[in-house]
Coordinates of C-alpha atoms and ligand atoms in Angstrom, one line a residue:
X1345 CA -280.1 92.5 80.6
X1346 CA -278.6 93.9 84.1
X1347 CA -278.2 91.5 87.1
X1348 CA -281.0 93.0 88.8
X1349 CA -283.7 92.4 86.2
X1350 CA -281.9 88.8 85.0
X1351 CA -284.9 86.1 85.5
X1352 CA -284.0 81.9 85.8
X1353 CA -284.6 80.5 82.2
X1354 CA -287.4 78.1 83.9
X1355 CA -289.1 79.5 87.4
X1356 CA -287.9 77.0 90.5
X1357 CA -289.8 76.3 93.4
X1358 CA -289.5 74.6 96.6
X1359 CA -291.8 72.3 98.5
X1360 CA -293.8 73.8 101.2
X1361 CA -295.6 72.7 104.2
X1362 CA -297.1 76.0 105.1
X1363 CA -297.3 78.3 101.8
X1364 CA -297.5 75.5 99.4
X1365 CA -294.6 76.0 97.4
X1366 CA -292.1 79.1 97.2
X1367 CA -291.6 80.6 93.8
X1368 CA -288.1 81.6 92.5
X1369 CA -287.8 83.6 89.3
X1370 CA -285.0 86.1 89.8
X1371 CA -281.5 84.9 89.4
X1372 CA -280.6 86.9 92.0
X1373 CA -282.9 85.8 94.9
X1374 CA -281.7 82.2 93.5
X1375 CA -278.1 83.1 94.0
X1376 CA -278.5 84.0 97.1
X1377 CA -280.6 81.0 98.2
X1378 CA -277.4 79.6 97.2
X1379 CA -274.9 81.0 99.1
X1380 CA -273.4 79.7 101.7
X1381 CA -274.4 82.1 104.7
X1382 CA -277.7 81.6 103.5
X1383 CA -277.3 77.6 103.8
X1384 CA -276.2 77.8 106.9
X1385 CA -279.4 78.8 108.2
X1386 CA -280.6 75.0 107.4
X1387 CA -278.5 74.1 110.5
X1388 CA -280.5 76.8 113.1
X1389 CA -283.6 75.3 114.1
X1390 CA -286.5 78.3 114.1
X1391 CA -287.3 77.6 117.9
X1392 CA -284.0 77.1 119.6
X1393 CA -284.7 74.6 122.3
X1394 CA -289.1 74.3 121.7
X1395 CA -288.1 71.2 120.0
X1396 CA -287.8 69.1 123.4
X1397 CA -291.4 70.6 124.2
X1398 CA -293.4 70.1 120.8
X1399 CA -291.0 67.4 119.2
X1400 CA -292.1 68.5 115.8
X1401 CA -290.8 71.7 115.9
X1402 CA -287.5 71.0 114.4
X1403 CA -287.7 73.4 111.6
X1404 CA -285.2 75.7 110.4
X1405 CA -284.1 79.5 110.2
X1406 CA -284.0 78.5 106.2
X1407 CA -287.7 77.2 106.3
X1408 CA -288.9 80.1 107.6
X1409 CA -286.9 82.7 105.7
X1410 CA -288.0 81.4 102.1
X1411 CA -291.5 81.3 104.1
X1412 CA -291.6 85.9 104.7
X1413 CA -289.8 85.8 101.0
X1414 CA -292.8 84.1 99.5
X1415 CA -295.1 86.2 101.2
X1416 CA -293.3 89.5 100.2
X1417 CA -293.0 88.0 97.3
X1418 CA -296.9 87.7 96.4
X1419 CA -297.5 91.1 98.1
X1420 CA -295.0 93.0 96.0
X1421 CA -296.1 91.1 92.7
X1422 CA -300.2 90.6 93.5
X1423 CA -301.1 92.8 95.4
X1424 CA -299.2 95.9 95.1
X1425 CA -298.2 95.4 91.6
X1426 CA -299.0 98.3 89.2
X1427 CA -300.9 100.2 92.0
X1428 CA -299.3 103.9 91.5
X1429 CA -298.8 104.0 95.3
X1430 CA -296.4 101.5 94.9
X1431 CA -292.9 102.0 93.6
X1432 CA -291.8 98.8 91.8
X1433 CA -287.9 99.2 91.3
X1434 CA -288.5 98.3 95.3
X1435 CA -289.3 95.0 94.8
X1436 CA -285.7 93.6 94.2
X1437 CA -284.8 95.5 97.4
X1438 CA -287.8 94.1 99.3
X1439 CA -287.3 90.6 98.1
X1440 CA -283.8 90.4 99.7
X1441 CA -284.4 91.7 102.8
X1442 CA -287.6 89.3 103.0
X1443 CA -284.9 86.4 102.5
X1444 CA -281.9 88.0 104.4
X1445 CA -283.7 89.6 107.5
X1446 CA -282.4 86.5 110.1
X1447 CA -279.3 85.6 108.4
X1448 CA -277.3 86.8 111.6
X1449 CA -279.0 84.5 113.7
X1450 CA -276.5 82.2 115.5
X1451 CA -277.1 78.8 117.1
X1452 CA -279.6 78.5 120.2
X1453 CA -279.7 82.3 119.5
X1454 CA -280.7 84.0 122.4
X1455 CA -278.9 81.6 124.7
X1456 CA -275.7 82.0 122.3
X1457 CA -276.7 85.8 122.2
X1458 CA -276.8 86.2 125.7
X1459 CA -273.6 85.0 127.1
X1460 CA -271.2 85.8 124.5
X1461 CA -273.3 89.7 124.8
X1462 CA -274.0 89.5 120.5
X1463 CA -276.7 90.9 118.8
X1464 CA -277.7 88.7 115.9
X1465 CA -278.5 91.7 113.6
X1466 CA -275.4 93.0 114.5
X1467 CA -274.0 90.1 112.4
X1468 CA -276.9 90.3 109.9
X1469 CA -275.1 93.6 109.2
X1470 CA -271.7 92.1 109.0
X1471 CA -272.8 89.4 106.7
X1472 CA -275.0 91.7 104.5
X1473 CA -271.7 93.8 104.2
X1474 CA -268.2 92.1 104.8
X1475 CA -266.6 89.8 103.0
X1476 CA -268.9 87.1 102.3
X1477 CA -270.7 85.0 99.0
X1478 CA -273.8 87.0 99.8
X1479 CA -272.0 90.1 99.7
X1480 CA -270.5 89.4 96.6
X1481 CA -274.0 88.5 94.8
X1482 CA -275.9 91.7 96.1
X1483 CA -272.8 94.3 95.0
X1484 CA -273.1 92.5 91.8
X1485 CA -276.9 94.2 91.3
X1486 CA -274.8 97.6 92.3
X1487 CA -272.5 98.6 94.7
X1488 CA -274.6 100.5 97.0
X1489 CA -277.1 97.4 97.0
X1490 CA -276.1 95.3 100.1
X1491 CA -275.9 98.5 101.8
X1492 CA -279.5 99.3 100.8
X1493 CA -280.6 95.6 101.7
X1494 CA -279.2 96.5 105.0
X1495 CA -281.1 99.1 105.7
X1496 CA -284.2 97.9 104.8
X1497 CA -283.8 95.7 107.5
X1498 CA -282.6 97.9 110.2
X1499 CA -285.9 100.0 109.0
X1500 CA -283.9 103.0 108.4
X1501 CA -284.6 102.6 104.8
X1502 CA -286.5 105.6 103.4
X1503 CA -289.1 104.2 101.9
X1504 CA -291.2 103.3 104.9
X1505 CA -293.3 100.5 102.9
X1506 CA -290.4 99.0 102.3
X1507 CA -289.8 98.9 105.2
X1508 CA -293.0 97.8 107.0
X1509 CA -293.5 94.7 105.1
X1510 CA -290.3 93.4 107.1
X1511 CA -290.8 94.6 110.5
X1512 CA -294.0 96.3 111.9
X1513 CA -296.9 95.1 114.0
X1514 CA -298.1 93.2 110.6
X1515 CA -295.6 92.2 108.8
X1516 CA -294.1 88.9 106.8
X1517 CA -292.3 88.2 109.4
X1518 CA -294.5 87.4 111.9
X1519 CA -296.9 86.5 109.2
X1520 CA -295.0 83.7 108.2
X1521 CA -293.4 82.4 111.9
X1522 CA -296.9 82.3 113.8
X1523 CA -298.2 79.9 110.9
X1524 CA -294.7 77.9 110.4
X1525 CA -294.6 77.7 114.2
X1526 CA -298.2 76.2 114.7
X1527 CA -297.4 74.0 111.8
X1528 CA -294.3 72.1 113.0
X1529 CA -295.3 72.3 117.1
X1530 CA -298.9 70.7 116.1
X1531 CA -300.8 73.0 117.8
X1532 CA -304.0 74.5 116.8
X1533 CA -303.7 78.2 117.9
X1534 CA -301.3 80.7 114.7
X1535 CA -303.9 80.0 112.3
X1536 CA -305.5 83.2 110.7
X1537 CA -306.9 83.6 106.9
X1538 CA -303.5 85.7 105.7
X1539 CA -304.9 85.4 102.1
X1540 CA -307.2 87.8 103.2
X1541 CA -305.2 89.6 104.4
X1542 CA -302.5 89.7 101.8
X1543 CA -305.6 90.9 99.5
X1544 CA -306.8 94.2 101.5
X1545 CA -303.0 94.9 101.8
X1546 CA -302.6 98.7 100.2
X1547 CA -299.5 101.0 100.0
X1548 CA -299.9 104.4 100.9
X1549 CA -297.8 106.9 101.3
X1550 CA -295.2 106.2 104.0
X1551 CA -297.3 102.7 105.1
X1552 CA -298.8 99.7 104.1
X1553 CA -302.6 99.7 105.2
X1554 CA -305.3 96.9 105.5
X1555 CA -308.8 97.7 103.9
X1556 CA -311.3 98.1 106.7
X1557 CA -313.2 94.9 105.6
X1558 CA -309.8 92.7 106.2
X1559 CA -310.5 93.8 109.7
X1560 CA -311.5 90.3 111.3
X1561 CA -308.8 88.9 109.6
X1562 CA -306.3 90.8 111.4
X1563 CA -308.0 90.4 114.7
X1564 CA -307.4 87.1 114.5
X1565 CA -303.6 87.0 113.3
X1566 CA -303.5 89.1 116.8
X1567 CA -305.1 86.9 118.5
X1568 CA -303.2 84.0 117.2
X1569 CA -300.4 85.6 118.2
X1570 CA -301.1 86.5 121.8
X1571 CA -301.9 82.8 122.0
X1572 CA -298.6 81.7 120.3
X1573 CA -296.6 83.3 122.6
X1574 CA -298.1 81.6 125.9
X1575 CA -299.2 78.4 124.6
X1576 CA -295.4 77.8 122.6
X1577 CA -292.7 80.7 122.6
X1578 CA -292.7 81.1 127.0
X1579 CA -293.6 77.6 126.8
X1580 CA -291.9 77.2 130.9
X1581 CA -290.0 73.7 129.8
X1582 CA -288.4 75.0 126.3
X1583 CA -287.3 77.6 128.6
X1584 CA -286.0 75.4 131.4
X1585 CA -284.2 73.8 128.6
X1586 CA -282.8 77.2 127.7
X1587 CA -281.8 78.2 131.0
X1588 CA -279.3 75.0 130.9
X1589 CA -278.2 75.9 127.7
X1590 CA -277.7 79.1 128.9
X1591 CA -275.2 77.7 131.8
X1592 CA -273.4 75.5 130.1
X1593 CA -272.0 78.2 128.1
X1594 CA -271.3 80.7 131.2
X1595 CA -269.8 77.2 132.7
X1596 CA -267.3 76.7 130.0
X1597 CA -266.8 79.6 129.6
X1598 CA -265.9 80.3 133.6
X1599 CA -263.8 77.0 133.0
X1600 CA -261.4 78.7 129.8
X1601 CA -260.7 81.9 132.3
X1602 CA -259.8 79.8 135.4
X1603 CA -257.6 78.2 133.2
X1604 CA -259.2 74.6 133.0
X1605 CA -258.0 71.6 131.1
X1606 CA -260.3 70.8 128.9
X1607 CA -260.0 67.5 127.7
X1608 CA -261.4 67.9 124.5
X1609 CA -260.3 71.5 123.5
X1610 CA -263.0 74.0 122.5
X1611 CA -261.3 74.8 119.3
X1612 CA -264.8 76.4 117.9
X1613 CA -265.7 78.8 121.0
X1614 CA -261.8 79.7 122.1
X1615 CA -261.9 83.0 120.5
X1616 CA -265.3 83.3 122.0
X1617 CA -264.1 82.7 125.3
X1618 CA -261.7 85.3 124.8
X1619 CA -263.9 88.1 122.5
X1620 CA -261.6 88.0 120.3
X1621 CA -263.7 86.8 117.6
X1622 CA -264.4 87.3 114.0
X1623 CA -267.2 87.0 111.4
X1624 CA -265.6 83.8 110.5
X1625 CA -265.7 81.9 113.7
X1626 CA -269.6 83.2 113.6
X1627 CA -270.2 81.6 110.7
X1628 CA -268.2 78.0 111.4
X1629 CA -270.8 77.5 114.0
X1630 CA -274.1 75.8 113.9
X1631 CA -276.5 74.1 116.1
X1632 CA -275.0 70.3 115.1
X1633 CA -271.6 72.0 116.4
X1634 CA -272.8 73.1 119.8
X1635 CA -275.0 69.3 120.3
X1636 CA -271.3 67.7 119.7
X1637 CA -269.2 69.7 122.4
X1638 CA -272.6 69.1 124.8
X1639 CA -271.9 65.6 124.2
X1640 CA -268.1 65.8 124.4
X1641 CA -268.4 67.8 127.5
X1642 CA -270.7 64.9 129.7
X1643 CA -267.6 63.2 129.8
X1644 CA -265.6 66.4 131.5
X1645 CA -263.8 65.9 134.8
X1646 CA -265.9 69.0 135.7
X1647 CA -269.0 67.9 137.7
X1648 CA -270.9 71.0 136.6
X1649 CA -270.0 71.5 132.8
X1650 CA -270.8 67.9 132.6
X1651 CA -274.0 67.6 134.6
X1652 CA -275.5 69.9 132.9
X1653 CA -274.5 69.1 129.5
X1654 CA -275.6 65.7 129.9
X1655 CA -279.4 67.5 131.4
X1656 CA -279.6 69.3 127.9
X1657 CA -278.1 65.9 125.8
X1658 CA -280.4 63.8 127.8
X1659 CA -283.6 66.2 128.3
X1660 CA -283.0 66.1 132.3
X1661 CA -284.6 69.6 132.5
X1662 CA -284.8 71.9 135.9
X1663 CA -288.5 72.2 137.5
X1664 CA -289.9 75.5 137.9
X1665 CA -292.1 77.1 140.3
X1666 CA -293.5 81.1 139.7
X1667 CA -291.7 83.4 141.1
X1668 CA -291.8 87.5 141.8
X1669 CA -288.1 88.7 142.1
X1670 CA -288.9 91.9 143.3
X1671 CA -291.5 90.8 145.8
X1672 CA -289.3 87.5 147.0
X1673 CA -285.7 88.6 147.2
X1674 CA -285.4 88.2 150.6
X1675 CA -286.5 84.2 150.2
X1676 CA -284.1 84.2 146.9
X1677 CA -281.1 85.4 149.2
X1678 CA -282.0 83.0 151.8
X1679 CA -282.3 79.8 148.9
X1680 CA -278.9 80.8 147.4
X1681 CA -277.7 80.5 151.1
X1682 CA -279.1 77.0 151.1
X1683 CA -278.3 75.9 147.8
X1684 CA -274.5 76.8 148.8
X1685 CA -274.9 74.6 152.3
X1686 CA -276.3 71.9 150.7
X1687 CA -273.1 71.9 147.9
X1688 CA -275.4 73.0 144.8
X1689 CA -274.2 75.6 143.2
X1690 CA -276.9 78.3 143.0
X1691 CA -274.8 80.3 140.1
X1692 CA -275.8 77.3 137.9
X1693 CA -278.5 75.7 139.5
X1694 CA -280.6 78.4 141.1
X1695 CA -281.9 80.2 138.2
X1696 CA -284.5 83.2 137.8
X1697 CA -285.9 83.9 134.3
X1698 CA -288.8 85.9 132.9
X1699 CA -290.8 86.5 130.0
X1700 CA -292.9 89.6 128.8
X1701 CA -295.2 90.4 125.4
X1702 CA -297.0 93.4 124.6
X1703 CA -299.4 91.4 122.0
X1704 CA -300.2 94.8 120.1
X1705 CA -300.0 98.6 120.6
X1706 CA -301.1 102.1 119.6
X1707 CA -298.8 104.5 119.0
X1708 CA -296.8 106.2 121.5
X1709 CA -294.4 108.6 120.2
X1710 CA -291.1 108.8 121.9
X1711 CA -292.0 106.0 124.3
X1712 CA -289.5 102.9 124.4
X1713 CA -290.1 100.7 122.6
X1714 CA -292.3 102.5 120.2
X1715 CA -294.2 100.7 117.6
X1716 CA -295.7 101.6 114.2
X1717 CA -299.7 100.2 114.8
X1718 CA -301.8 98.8 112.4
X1719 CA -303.8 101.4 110.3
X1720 CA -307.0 100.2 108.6
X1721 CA -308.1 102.0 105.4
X1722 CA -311.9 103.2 106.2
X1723 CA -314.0 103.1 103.2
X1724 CA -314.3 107.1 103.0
X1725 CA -310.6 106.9 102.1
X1726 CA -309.9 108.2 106.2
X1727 CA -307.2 105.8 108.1
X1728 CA -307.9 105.0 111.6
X1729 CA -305.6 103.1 113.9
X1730 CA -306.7 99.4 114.5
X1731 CA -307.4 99.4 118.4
X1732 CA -309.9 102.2 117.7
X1733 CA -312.0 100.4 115.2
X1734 CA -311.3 97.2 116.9
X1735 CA -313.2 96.3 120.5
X1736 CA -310.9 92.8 120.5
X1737 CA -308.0 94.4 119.7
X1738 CA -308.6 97.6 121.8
X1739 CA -308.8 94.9 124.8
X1740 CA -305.4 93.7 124.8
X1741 CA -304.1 97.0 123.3
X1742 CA -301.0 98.1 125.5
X1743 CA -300.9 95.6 127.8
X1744 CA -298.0 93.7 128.7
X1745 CA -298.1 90.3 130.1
X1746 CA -294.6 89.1 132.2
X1747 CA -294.1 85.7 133.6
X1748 CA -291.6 84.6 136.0
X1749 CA -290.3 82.1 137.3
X1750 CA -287.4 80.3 138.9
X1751 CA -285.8 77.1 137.7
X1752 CA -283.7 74.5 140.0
X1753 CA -282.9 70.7 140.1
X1754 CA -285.6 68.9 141.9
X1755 CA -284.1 65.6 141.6
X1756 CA -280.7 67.0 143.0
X1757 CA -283.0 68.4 146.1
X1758 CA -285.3 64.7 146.3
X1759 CA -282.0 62.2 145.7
X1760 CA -280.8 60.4 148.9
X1761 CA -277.9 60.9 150.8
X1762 CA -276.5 63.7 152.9
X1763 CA -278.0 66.9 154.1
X1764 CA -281.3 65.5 153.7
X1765 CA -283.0 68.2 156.6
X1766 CA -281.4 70.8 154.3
X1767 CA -282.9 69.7 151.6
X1768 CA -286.1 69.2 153.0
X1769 CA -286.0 72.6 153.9
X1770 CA -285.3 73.7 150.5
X1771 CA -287.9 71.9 148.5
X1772 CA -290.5 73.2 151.2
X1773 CA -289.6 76.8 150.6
X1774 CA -290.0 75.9 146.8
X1775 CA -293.2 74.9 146.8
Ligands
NI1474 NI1 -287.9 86.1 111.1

């Protein structure tokens, strides 16, 4: 028996809040559980910095990768299984990508992302292909496969069912987060009836399609996550908590150019400092790595890496008013003036952020941003796109929703002592 088609001698499962349990029958999806780039992702919580919002969303990048496996998994082997539409020597193909699409992800990702200018499916890539234990486990089905695995992922696989059970408008992606999320944060929006949906799921040609009569069932996974997005992922305090993040990297990193002695050497983020790093000094970092510099770094003789490292240790967070850049520059220009008079900093301390979701859309050819929409199968065999059929969905079809907002200190801005006029003047044009 080839690798590929090798099943476990007894199936294995895991334990799991949302889907129950996960079910593991292929030695190769259990190798790769396994390995230790996929283990990693038990140290890279799902929702970054939501966790000092929702304190039960402490759940990881692993949780929710076995979460879109299982659900691939029962689409591939329920639903689609024998259906000539379908083409089964897929399935192996379909599985790992399921498991391996956020393996890139780095700690705090799109704080990490942002300041060190990474893409985390850049490393996805790297991982999938370079010199790694899960590289060595996929060439060992054949040696095109982690190249194929790849692919699938970056959606420039061929076969476009493939891959639209990863990453479309509906997919087990976002199947599995919105529920995970809801789960873990406590609250009581994410929730939709995905059985259903997993059961009007059909392949066609170059698509996966949804039977007309799953059609409520899909309204309300859109709905669910519209509300998802505004009630937990632009949640303005995990963000706040991001923006600090955010500037205690830029900080120390500012320090390592100017030269600064750091009392306890970066050893982990030198070569980051520097961009002179390699797929090894990715992977030696995790989130409990990052928490023990923050903590290292409250005891700095810089005021700034250490104020703000003891703000994201401690949960002192900024406050946050809303705040239109392009309408308000003039009154940003003129608080960065006062934030520099009154000795704050406004590079770290004075910071603008925003936030923007298109909760569904049609198709727009050639448009940015373009995304594959949802297609129901009519009963007369005809497919028509979802917004057409749909009067809920047609409603928030297209539009984007963007929220802004600007982040400071308040207690630096309220504390007594000098420049108290100043600062008066400050909070008053922050109201
Ligand atoms: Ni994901």
């Amino acid at each position: 028996m080839s690798y590929a088609t090798q099943k476990l001698a007894e199936e294995k499962v895991f334990k799991d809040p949302v889907h129950r349990y996960i079910h593991v029958r292929d030695q190769v999806i259990w190798d790769v559980i396994g390995s230790k780039e996929f283990q990693r992702l038990r140290r890279i919580k799902q929702l970054g910095t939501t966790y000092l919002v929702f304190h039960g969303a402490e759940h990881s990048r692993f949780n929710h990768s076995l979460g879109v496996y299982e659900i691939v998994r029962r689409i591939v082997d329920d639903s689609f299984n024998g259906r000539p539409e379908w083409d089964a020597s897929e399935r192996l193909v379909v599985l790992c990508a399921a498991l391996l699409h956020d393996l890139g992800h780095g700690p705090f990702s799109h704080a990490f992302e942002n300041v060190f200018d990474l893409d985390h499916e850049e490393f996805t890539r790297a991982i999938l292909l370079g010199d790694t234990e899960v590289n060595e486990i996929l060439k060992r089905v054949s040696n095109d496969f982690p190249q194929k695995v790849a692919d699938a992922i970056a959606k420039t696989y061929p076969n476009k069912q493939v891959v639209s059970l990863i990453s479309s408008q509906i997919d087990a992606d976002r199947m599995d987060y919105l529920q995970r999320d809801a789960y873990f944060t406590g609250v009581s929006y994410g929730h939709f009836d995905m059985e259903r949906i997993l059961r009007v799921m059909r392949p066609r040609e170059d698509q996966v399609v949804i039977k007309s009569s799953g059609m409520h069932a899909v309204e309300d996974y859109i709905m669910s996550r519209y509300q998802m997005y505004w009630q937990v992922y632009f949640h303005p305090v995990s963000r706040s908590a991001e923006v600090i993040l955010t500037k205690i990297l830029h900080r120390a990193k500012a320090l390592s150019e100017s030269g600064y002695d750091f009392e306890q050497q970066p050893t982990h983020f030198k070569s980051f400092f520097e961009g002179t790093f390699s797929l090894k000094d990715y992977l030696a970092l995790d989130e409990g790595v990052l928490l023990t510099y923050f903590q290292y770094w409250i005891n700095e003789k810089d005021p700034i890496l250490s104020d703000l490292s003891d703000r994201f240790v401690n949960r002192k967070l900024f406050q946050y008013i809303e705040f239109d850049l392009a309408k308000d520059y003039m009154k940003m220009r003129e608080l960065e003036q006062l934030f520099k008079r009154a000795g704050i900093d406004p590079e770290y301390y004075l910071v603008f952020d925003s936030s923007s979701d298109l909760p569904y859309d049609f198709y727009r050819p050639g448009e940015e941003g373009e995304r594959i929409p949802i297609h129901l199968l009519m009963p007369s065999g005809e497919i028509r796109e979802l917004s057409r059929e749909s009067e809920i969905v047609e409603a928030i079809s297209g539009k984007r929703r963007t929220d802004h907002k600007l982040y400071f200190p308040e207690d630096f801005l309220t504390e007594d002592g000098k420049k108290k006029a100043l600062k008066k003047q400050i909070l008053e044009l922050l109201k």
